Short mmCIF file of C-alpha atoms in Angstrom, two decimals:
data_model
loop_
_atom_site.label_atom_id
_atom_site.label_comp_id
_atom_site.label_asym_id
_atom_site.label_seq_id
_atom_site.Cartn_x
_atom_site.Cartn_y
_atom_site.Cartn_z
CA MET A 1248 -62.22 -22.34 -106.73
CA GLU A 1249 -63.85 -22.61 -103.50
CA ARG A 1250 -61.47 -20.78 -101.04
CA LYS A 1251 -62.47 -16.64 -102.36
CA PRO A 1252 -65.09 -16.71 -100.90
CA ARG A 1253 -64.95 -18.55 -97.99
CA ALA A 1254 -61.92 -15.74 -97.41
CA TYR A 1255 -64.35 -13.97 -98.40
CA SER A 1256 -66.62 -14.56 -96.06
CA LEU A 1257 -64.26 -14.73 -93.29
CA ILE A 1258 -62.82 -11.21 -94.24
CA LYS A 1259 -66.97 -10.07 -93.67
CA THR A 1260 -67.25 -12.59 -90.25
CA LEU A 1261 -64.33 -10.57 -88.66
CA PHE A 1262 -64.90 -6.79 -89.67
CA VAL A 1263 -68.67 -8.01 -88.72
CA LEU A 1264 -67.41 -8.18 -85.26
CA VAL A 1265 -65.12 -5.84 -84.99
CA ALA A 1266 -67.80 -3.37 -86.33
CA LEU A 1267 -69.87 -4.18 -83.23
CA ALA A 1268 -67.32 -4.38 -80.31
CA THR A 1269 -66.07 -0.80 -81.62
CA ALA A 1270 -70.03 -0.30 -81.55
CA ALA A 1271 -70.27 -2.06 -78.54
CA CYS A 1272 -66.87 0.06 -76.37
CA HIS A 1273 -68.55 3.80 -77.91
CA ARG A 1274 -72.19 2.27 -75.92
CA GLU A 1275 -68.97 2.06 -73.13
CA VAL A 1276 -67.54 5.50 -72.80
CA ALA A 1277 -70.42 7.05 -73.41
CA MET A 1278 -70.78 7.86 -69.81
CA PRO A 1279 -71.81 11.38 -68.07
CA PRO A 1280 -68.06 12.70 -67.82
CA LEU A 1281 -67.80 13.22 -64.32
CA PRO A 1282 -67.61 16.48 -62.18
CA LEU A 1283 -65.25 19.13 -62.15
CA ARG A 1284 -64.00 19.26 -57.28
CA ASN A 1285 -63.52 22.65 -56.15
CA ILE A 1286 -60.98 21.00 -53.85
CA THR A 1287 -59.04 18.21 -54.22
CA LEU A 1288 -55.40 16.95 -52.61
CA THR A 1289 -52.95 18.81 -54.63
CA ASP A 1290 -54.67 21.81 -53.71
CA LYS A 1291 -52.08 24.32 -52.14
CA PHE A 1292 -54.37 27.58 -50.43
CA PHE A 1293 -52.46 29.62 -49.29
CA ASP A 1294 -55.66 31.86 -47.20
CA VAL A 1295 -59.22 32.34 -45.96
CA TRP A 1296 -61.04 35.12 -45.23
CA PRO A 1297 -64.31 34.72 -43.35
CA THR A 1298 -67.07 38.21 -44.43
CA SER A 1299 -70.37 36.15 -42.37
CA PRO A 1300 -70.31 34.18 -40.19
CA THR A 1301 -70.95 31.83 -43.15
CA ARG A 1302 -69.72 33.59 -46.33
CA ALA A 1303 -65.95 33.16 -47.26
CA PHE A 1304 -63.00 33.43 -49.62
CA VAL A 1305 -60.61 31.11 -49.65
CA VAL A 1306 -57.69 31.55 -52.34
CA GLY A 1307 -55.27 29.76 -53.21
CA ASP A 1308 -52.04 27.71 -56.30
CA ARG A 1309 -52.54 28.45 -60.10
CA GLY A 1310 -55.32 31.88 -59.44
CA LYS A 1311 -57.23 29.08 -57.85
CA VAL A 1312 -60.38 31.40 -56.23
CA LEU A 1313 -63.66 29.50 -54.57
CA LEU A 1314 -66.75 31.61 -52.77
CA THR A 1315 -68.69 29.94 -49.55
CA GLU A 1316 -71.98 31.13 -48.88
CA ASP A 1317 -73.29 28.26 -46.60
CA GLY A 1318 -70.50 27.49 -44.08
CA GLY A 1319 -68.50 25.47 -46.98
CA ARG A 1320 -71.04 22.61 -47.82
CA ASN A 1321 -70.39 24.10 -51.47
CA TRP A 1322 -68.44 26.00 -53.20
CA LYS A 1323 -68.55 28.40 -56.82
CA ARG A 1324 -65.27 28.46 -58.44
CA ILE A 1325 -63.96 33.35 -59.42
CA ASP A 1326 -62.18 32.57 -62.57
CA ILE A 1327 -60.11 35.84 -61.53
CA GLY A 1328 -58.17 35.64 -65.48
CA THR A 1329 -54.59 34.39 -64.25
CA GLN A 1330 -52.66 31.18 -63.60
CA LEU A 1331 -50.84 33.66 -60.39
CA GLY A 1332 -50.58 31.85 -57.05
CA VAL A 1333 -53.21 34.46 -54.92
CA PHE A 1334 -51.18 34.28 -51.11
CA GLY A 1335 -53.66 37.02 -49.14
CA ILE A 1336 -57.18 38.84 -49.52
CA GLN A 1337 -59.65 40.58 -48.08
CA MET A 1338 -62.60 41.86 -48.07
CA THR A 1339 -63.35 45.16 -46.05
CA ASP A 1340 -67.31 45.24 -46.85
CA ALA A 1341 -69.41 43.25 -48.60
CA GLU A 1342 -68.23 45.16 -51.84
CA ASN A 1343 -64.73 46.13 -51.35
CA GLY A 1344 -62.23 44.08 -51.04
CA TYR A 1345 -58.43 43.52 -52.55
CA LEU A 1346 -55.89 40.54 -53.32
CA CYS A 1347 -51.87 39.66 -54.36
CA GLY A 1348 -49.30 37.10 -55.37
CA GLN A 1349 -47.20 35.83 -57.36
CA ASP A 1350 -45.11 38.54 -59.87
CA GLY A 1351 -45.97 41.75 -58.45
CA LEU A 1352 -49.85 40.89 -58.28
CA VAL A 1353 -52.49 42.91 -56.86
CA MET A 1354 -56.28 42.65 -58.34
CA ARG A 1355 -59.23 44.63 -57.20
CA THR A 1356 -63.31 44.01 -56.54
CA ARG A 1357 -66.19 46.61 -56.38
CA ASP A 1358 -68.70 44.35 -56.53
CA GLY A 1359 -68.62 41.79 -53.53
CA GLY A 1360 -65.79 39.34 -55.48
CA LYS A 1361 -68.22 38.78 -58.57
CA THR A 1362 -65.16 40.27 -60.98
CA TRP A 1363 -61.23 41.19 -59.29
CA LYS A 1364 -59.30 43.51 -62.12
CA ARG A 1365 -55.51 43.51 -61.46
CA LEU A 1366 -53.92 46.55 -60.43
CA ASP A 1367 -50.20 48.55 -60.80
CA SER A 1368 -48.37 47.50 -57.52
CA ARG A 1369 -45.13 48.41 -59.42
CA THR A 1370 -42.84 45.68 -58.91
CA HIS A 1371 -42.46 42.22 -60.23
CA LEU A 1372 -41.36 40.88 -56.89
CA PHE A 1373 -43.78 38.63 -55.15
CA ILE A 1374 -46.62 39.93 -52.53
CA PHE A 1375 -47.24 37.61 -49.81
CA SER A 1376 -49.26 39.15 -47.03
CA LEU A 1377 -51.72 43.13 -47.05
CA SER A 1378 -53.93 44.16 -44.73
CA PHE A 1379 -56.35 47.32 -45.33
CA PRO A 1380 -57.43 48.34 -42.50
CA ASP A 1381 -60.82 50.02 -45.18
CA ALA A 1382 -61.43 50.85 -48.61
CA ASN A 1383 -59.19 53.32 -49.73
CA HIS A 1384 -56.07 52.16 -47.33
CA GLY A 1385 -53.71 49.77 -47.49
CA PHE A 1386 -50.14 48.42 -46.87
CA LEU A 1387 -49.20 45.48 -49.18
CA VAL A 1388 -45.35 43.55 -47.81
CA GLY A 1389 -42.73 41.08 -49.48
CA ASP A 1390 -40.03 39.76 -51.60
CA ARG A 1391 -36.61 42.04 -51.31
CA ALA A 1392 -38.08 43.87 -48.22
CA LEU A 1393 -40.46 45.15 -50.22
CA VAL A 1394 -43.28 47.86 -48.23
CA LEU A 1395 -46.89 48.88 -50.34
CA SER A 1396 -48.72 51.12 -49.42
CA THR A 1397 -52.13 53.33 -51.11
CA THR A 1398 -54.67 55.49 -49.42
CA ASN A 1399 -57.21 55.21 -53.22
CA GLY A 1400 -57.59 52.02 -53.31
CA GLY A 1401 -54.64 51.10 -55.30
CA GLU A 1402 -54.96 54.08 -57.86
CA THR A 1403 -52.11 54.31 -57.15
CA PHE A 1404 -49.06 52.66 -54.43
CA THR A 1405 -46.54 54.41 -53.36
CA LYS A 1406 -42.93 51.79 -52.69
CA ARG A 1407 -39.92 51.75 -50.25
CA GLN A 1408 -38.12 48.77 -48.77
CA LEU A 1409 -37.68 48.88 -44.78
CA GLN A 1410 -35.06 47.10 -43.82
CA LYS A 1411 -31.70 48.43 -41.96
CA LEU A 1412 -29.36 51.00 -42.65
CA PHE A 1413 -25.79 49.97 -41.77
CA PRO A 1414 -22.76 52.16 -40.92
CA PRO A 1415 -20.23 52.27 -43.98
CA GLU A 1416 -17.66 49.79 -41.87
CA ILE A 1417 -20.17 46.91 -42.09
CA ALA A 1418 -21.77 47.20 -44.53
CA ASP A 1419 -20.24 44.89 -47.04
CA TYR A 1420 -20.41 42.03 -44.02
CA ALA A 1421 -24.01 42.85 -44.05
CA LEU A 1422 -24.29 42.15 -47.20
CA PRO A 1423 -26.51 38.21 -45.63
CA TYR A 1424 -29.07 40.47 -43.66
CA ASP A 1425 -29.46 43.48 -46.95
CA GLU A 1426 -33.09 43.02 -47.63
CA PRO A 1427 -34.99 40.79 -45.52
CA VAL A 1428 -38.13 38.83 -46.40
CA LEU A 1429 -41.26 40.02 -46.20
CA TYR A 1430 -43.73 37.89 -45.44
CA SER A 1431 -46.43 39.47 -42.64
CA THR A 1432 -48.67 42.49 -42.63
CA ARG A 1433 -51.20 43.76 -39.82
CA PHE A 1434 -53.38 47.11 -39.35
CA VAL A 1435 -55.83 47.80 -36.60
CA ASP A 1436 -56.49 50.79 -38.21
CA VAL A 1437 -54.94 53.63 -41.17
CA ASP A 1438 -53.10 54.79 -38.59
CA HIS A 1439 -51.15 51.84 -36.19
CA GLY A 1440 -49.51 48.85 -38.42
CA TRP A 1441 -47.10 46.22 -38.09
CA VAL A 1442 -44.50 44.36 -40.84
CA VAL A 1443 -42.78 40.33 -39.92
CA GLY A 1444 -40.61 38.39 -41.75
CA GLU A 1445 -37.39 36.93 -42.33
CA LEU A 1446 -34.57 36.82 -39.84
CA GLY A 1447 -36.96 37.70 -37.15
CA ARG A 1448 -37.77 41.29 -38.48
CA ILE A 1449 -40.37 43.27 -37.03
CA TRP A 1450 -41.85 47.35 -37.39
CA ALA A 1451 -44.35 48.59 -36.58
CA THR A 1452 -45.45 52.00 -38.22
CA GLU A 1453 -48.27 55.03 -35.69
CA ASN A 1454 -48.36 57.22 -38.59
CA ALA A 1455 -49.19 54.93 -41.55
CA GLY A 1456 -46.71 53.91 -42.56
CA LYS A 1457 -44.15 57.79 -42.79
CA SER A 1458 -41.59 56.32 -40.32
CA TRP A 1459 -41.38 52.63 -39.19
CA GLN A 1460 -39.54 51.94 -35.71
CA GLU A 1461 -37.73 48.21 -35.50
CA GLN A 1462 -38.69 46.19 -32.36
CA GLN A 1463 -37.47 43.54 -32.32
CA GLN A 1464 -34.49 44.10 -30.04
CA MET A 1465 -36.64 43.31 -26.53
CA LEU A 1466 -35.92 39.71 -27.86
CA VAL A 1467 -32.39 39.59 -28.69
CA PRO A 1468 -31.14 38.67 -24.96
CA GLN A 1469 -34.41 36.47 -25.02
CA TYR A 1470 -32.92 34.43 -27.68
CA LYS A 1471 -29.76 32.49 -26.11
CA TYR A 1472 -28.50 31.47 -29.79
CA PRO A 1473 -24.66 30.90 -29.75
CA LEU A 1474 -22.41 32.20 -31.73
CA GLY A 1475 -20.40 29.60 -34.45
CA PRO A 1476 -17.14 30.75 -35.13
CA ASN A 1477 -18.86 31.53 -38.63
CA ASP A 1478 -20.87 34.51 -36.65
CA ASP A 1479 -20.11 38.13 -36.81
CA PRO A 1480 -20.79 39.49 -32.86
CA ARG A 1481 -21.60 42.51 -34.53
CA PHE A 1482 -24.91 41.63 -36.32
CA LYS A 1483 -25.93 38.79 -33.34
CA ASP A 1484 -29.26 40.66 -33.69
CA PHE A 1485 -29.75 39.10 -36.41
CA LEU A 1486 -30.00 35.66 -35.64
CA LEU A 1487 -33.69 35.96 -34.33
CA PRO A 1488 -35.87 32.60 -35.85
CA THR A 1489 -38.36 33.79 -38.78
CA PHE A 1490 -41.08 35.13 -38.58
CA PHE A 1491 -44.30 34.71 -41.24
CA SER A 1492 -47.55 35.79 -39.98
CA VAL A 1493 -48.50 38.64 -37.59
CA SER A 1494 -51.80 39.05 -35.26
CA PHE A 1495 -53.24 42.23 -33.04
CA ARG A 1496 -56.60 41.76 -31.55
CA ASP A 1497 -56.31 45.88 -30.30
CA GLN A 1498 -53.54 48.59 -30.28
CA LYS A 1499 -52.06 46.49 -27.76
CA HIS A 1500 -52.91 43.24 -27.95
CA GLY A 1501 -50.40 41.13 -30.69
CA ALA A 1502 -49.10 37.75 -31.46
CA ALA A 1503 -46.26 36.66 -34.19
CA CYS A 1504 -45.42 32.95 -35.28
CA GLY A 1505 -42.23 31.57 -37.93
CA LEU A 1506 -39.83 29.08 -38.26
CA GLU A 1507 -38.21 27.85 -35.14
CA GLY A 1508 -42.38 27.22 -33.88
CA TRP A 1509 -42.15 29.54 -31.26
CA VAL A 1510 -44.48 32.23 -30.81
CA ILE A 1511 -44.27 35.21 -29.60
CA GLN A 1512 -46.53 38.03 -28.03
CA THR A 1513 -47.17 42.29 -27.08
CA ASP A 1514 -48.64 43.76 -24.18
CA ASP A 1515 -47.51 47.34 -25.19
CA GLY A 1516 -47.77 48.00 -29.05
CA GLY A 1517 -44.92 46.64 -29.99
CA LYS A 1518 -42.69 48.19 -26.89
CA ASN A 1519 -41.47 45.18 -25.32
CA TRP A 1520 -42.49 41.89 -27.32
CA ARG A 1521 -41.85 37.63 -25.06
CA PHE A 1522 -41.78 34.50 -26.11
CA ALA A 1523 -44.01 33.02 -25.29
CA HIS A 1524 -43.82 29.14 -23.26
CA GLN A 1525 -46.18 26.38 -24.86
CA ALA A 1526 -47.92 23.51 -22.92
CA ASP A 1527 -46.90 19.27 -23.72
CA LYS A 1528 -50.73 19.80 -23.01
CA PRO A 1529 -54.04 21.21 -23.16
CA GLY A 1530 -54.13 22.79 -19.61
CA GLY A 1531 -51.15 21.24 -18.68
CA PRO A 1532 -48.04 23.64 -16.97
CA PRO A 1533 -46.15 25.92 -19.47
CA ASP A 1534 -42.63 24.21 -20.17
CA THR A 1535 -39.46 25.82 -19.02
CA LEU A 1536 -37.59 26.05 -22.44
CA VAL A 1537 -34.79 28.58 -23.35
CA PRO A 1538 -35.64 30.39 -27.03
CA GLY A 1539 -32.69 29.56 -28.78
CA ALA A 1540 -30.72 27.38 -26.52
CA PRO A 1541 -28.92 24.06 -28.21
CA HIS A 1542 -31.08 20.93 -27.52
CA ILE A 1543 -34.32 22.17 -28.17
CA PRO A 1544 -36.35 19.85 -29.09
CA ALA A 1545 -37.39 20.02 -32.91
CA ARG A 1546 -40.55 22.09 -34.01
CA ASP A 1547 -42.66 22.23 -36.85
CA PRO A 1548 -42.56 26.08 -38.57
CA LEU A 1549 -45.52 28.15 -36.95
CA PHE A 1550 -47.53 29.72 -40.36
CA SER A 1551 -50.32 32.01 -39.08
CA ILE A 1552 -51.90 32.89 -36.44
CA ASP A 1553 -54.98 35.08 -35.33
CA LEU A 1554 -55.76 36.36 -32.57
CA PHE A 1555 -59.22 36.97 -31.59
CA GLY A 1556 -61.99 37.06 -29.98
CA SER A 1557 -61.71 38.91 -26.38
CA ASP A 1558 -58.76 36.58 -25.27
CA GLN A 1559 -58.54 33.64 -27.88
CA GLY A 1560 -55.54 32.95 -29.91
CA ILE A 1561 -54.73 30.03 -32.70
CA THR A 1562 -51.79 29.48 -34.10
CA THR A 1563 -51.04 26.65 -37.37
CA GLY A 1564 -48.60 25.44 -39.07
CA LEU A 1565 -46.15 21.76 -40.44
CA THR A 1566 -47.72 18.81 -40.12
CA GLY A 1567 -50.59 19.93 -39.38
CA THR A 1568 -49.90 21.22 -36.40
CA VAL A 1569 -51.85 24.00 -34.09
CA LEU A 1570 -51.31 25.19 -31.34
CA ARG A 1571 -54.26 27.08 -29.53
CA LEU A 1572 -53.27 30.03 -26.20
CA GLN A 1573 -54.21 28.09 -23.06
CA PRO A 1574 -55.76 29.89 -19.89
CA ASN A 1575 -51.88 30.31 -18.12
CA GLY A 1576 -50.46 32.06 -22.12
CA ALA A 1577 -49.27 29.15 -22.44
CA TRP A 1578 -49.97 27.54 -26.09
CA ALA A 1579 -50.76 23.68 -27.00
CA HIS A 1580 -51.52 21.33 -29.22
CA ASP A 1581 -55.59 21.71 -30.17
CA THR A 1582 -56.78 17.80 -30.32
CA SER A 1583 -60.38 18.83 -31.27
CA VAL A 1584 -58.69 20.13 -34.69
CA PRO A 1585 -58.79 16.45 -36.74
CA ALA A 1586 -54.82 15.23 -37.02
CA ILE A 1587 -53.90 16.45 -40.94
CA PRO A 1588 -50.54 15.17 -41.94
CA PHE A 1589 -50.62 17.90 -44.66
CA PRO A 1590 -48.96 22.42 -43.86
CA LEU A 1591 -51.48 24.54 -42.62
CA SER A 1592 -51.16 28.08 -44.45
CA GLN A 1593 -53.97 30.20 -42.58
CA VAL A 1594 -56.20 30.06 -40.28
CA ARG A 1595 -58.54 33.08 -39.52
CA PHE A 1596 -62.48 33.50 -37.25
CA PHE A 1597 -65.18 35.66 -38.59
CA ASP A 1598 -66.29 36.28 -34.98
CA ALA A 1599 -65.26 34.28 -31.80
CA GLN A 1600 -68.06 30.96 -32.41
CA HIS A 1601 -67.64 30.95 -36.77
CA GLY A 1602 -63.18 30.31 -38.56
CA TRP A 1603 -61.40 28.39 -40.68
CA ILE A 1604 -58.52 26.88 -41.30
CA VAL A 1605 -56.69 26.17 -45.11
CA GLY A 1606 -53.95 24.70 -46.30
CA TYR A 1607 -52.94 22.16 -48.62
CA GLY A 1608 -55.28 20.36 -50.08
CA THR A 1609 -57.71 21.29 -46.91
CA ILE A 1610 -60.44 23.36 -45.42
CA LEU A 1611 -61.41 23.15 -42.13
CA TYR A 1612 -64.64 25.22 -40.76
CA THR A 1613 -65.86 25.20 -37.56
CA GLU A 1614 -69.85 27.49 -35.81
CA ASP A 1615 -68.51 26.33 -32.42
CA GLY A 1616 -65.43 27.69 -31.32
CA GLY A 1617 -63.43 25.74 -32.16
CA LYS A 1618 -64.34 22.92 -30.14
CA THR A 1619 -65.25 20.34 -33.39
CA TRP A 1620 -64.27 20.56 -37.42
CA ARG A 1621 -66.08 19.71 -40.57
CA PHE A 1622 -64.10 18.95 -43.52
CA CYS A 1623 -65.62 21.12 -46.32
CA GLN A 1624 -65.59 18.82 -49.49
CA GLY A 1625 -66.28 20.21 -52.78
#
C-alpha cells in the first residue's frame, strides 16, 4: 500500500522540477531582440548617390534603400514598397529623384526620398542605369537594347531600341548580335548623352535623344583580337569587350570600363576613343599591352567608373579592384582603398573630396579625396 503514495510523490517531485526548469528557461530567453542591422555581409549594393558632402542614398537587392545624413555613421532604411532589386538611383535636386531596377521598375520621389511612387515604364525588362540632367528630362537603359526617355518627369515614357540594323543578306547570321544589353548611360546636359553596353557598343546623342550615332568604330582597329575558326569576319567590329559603365566630366572628356578590365577614354566627346594603359603601381610607367592581343594577363572586370573634380578618376570592379587615374594618364591600383575580396559595384564622388564606394556587403566613404576610406556600419 505504500507504493502508490511513493509513486505519486515521485511524479509530483518530477513535475515541480520540470516546472522550475521551464520557468528558468523562460527567464533566460526573455532578452531584448538584437537590433536589425541595415548593412550586412549578405547585402548587394548596386548604386550610391550623394546629395551633399555627408548625405547619400544607397540602393541594392530586394528593394533596399538606405539614407545617411552624417557621412555613413548612421543609416535609415526607406521602405519603397517593393522587394525588386534596385540597380540605379539619382537625385536631381534636394526634392526630386528617380530609381530603376528589376521588372521595369522606375520610381520617383518629390519629397527628398521620404516616399517613392512607382511609374509606368511600359516594360518589364531589367533597367540597369538612368541619367536625369534635370528633374523633367531623363534617360534609362536596360535589357534587349532598351532605351526609355521622358520629358515630363516620368509621367510618360518613350521607348525605343538602340541597335545596329544589318543588311538583309547577313541579317540571319547577325542574330547573336541583336538586342545587346545596355548597361550604363550618362548625360551632361539635356542634349548631350552617351550609352554603353554589351559587345562594346557606344552610342551618343547631341539632340536629346532624337538621333543617335555609334562611336565604337575607332576602337575596332585598336583591339587586336584574332579571329577564331568560328568567327565571321563580317562581324569583326562586334568583337569588342562589353562596357558596364560610362562617365563624362563635361561634353568632351569621358571614360568607360568593362568586361576585360580595360578603360577607354575620349577627349573630344567620343569622336575618338582610345584604350587606356595601366601601371603596375601608382606613379609607375604605363604598360605596353595591346588590347585584345593573345596572352594578355587576366584582369578583373570593371563595373563602374567616375570622373570627378578637374582631373580625377576612379574605377571599381570584381574582387575589390580599385584603379585610380594617374597624372601620366595610366590607371593604377589604388592602395589607399582597403583590400576587400568582394565585388565593388559603384563609385561616386560628390566633389573632389567626398566620395563613396558600394558593393557586396560594403559601403566605403572618404572625405579627403580618397587618401583614406572608412568602412560604414549600421
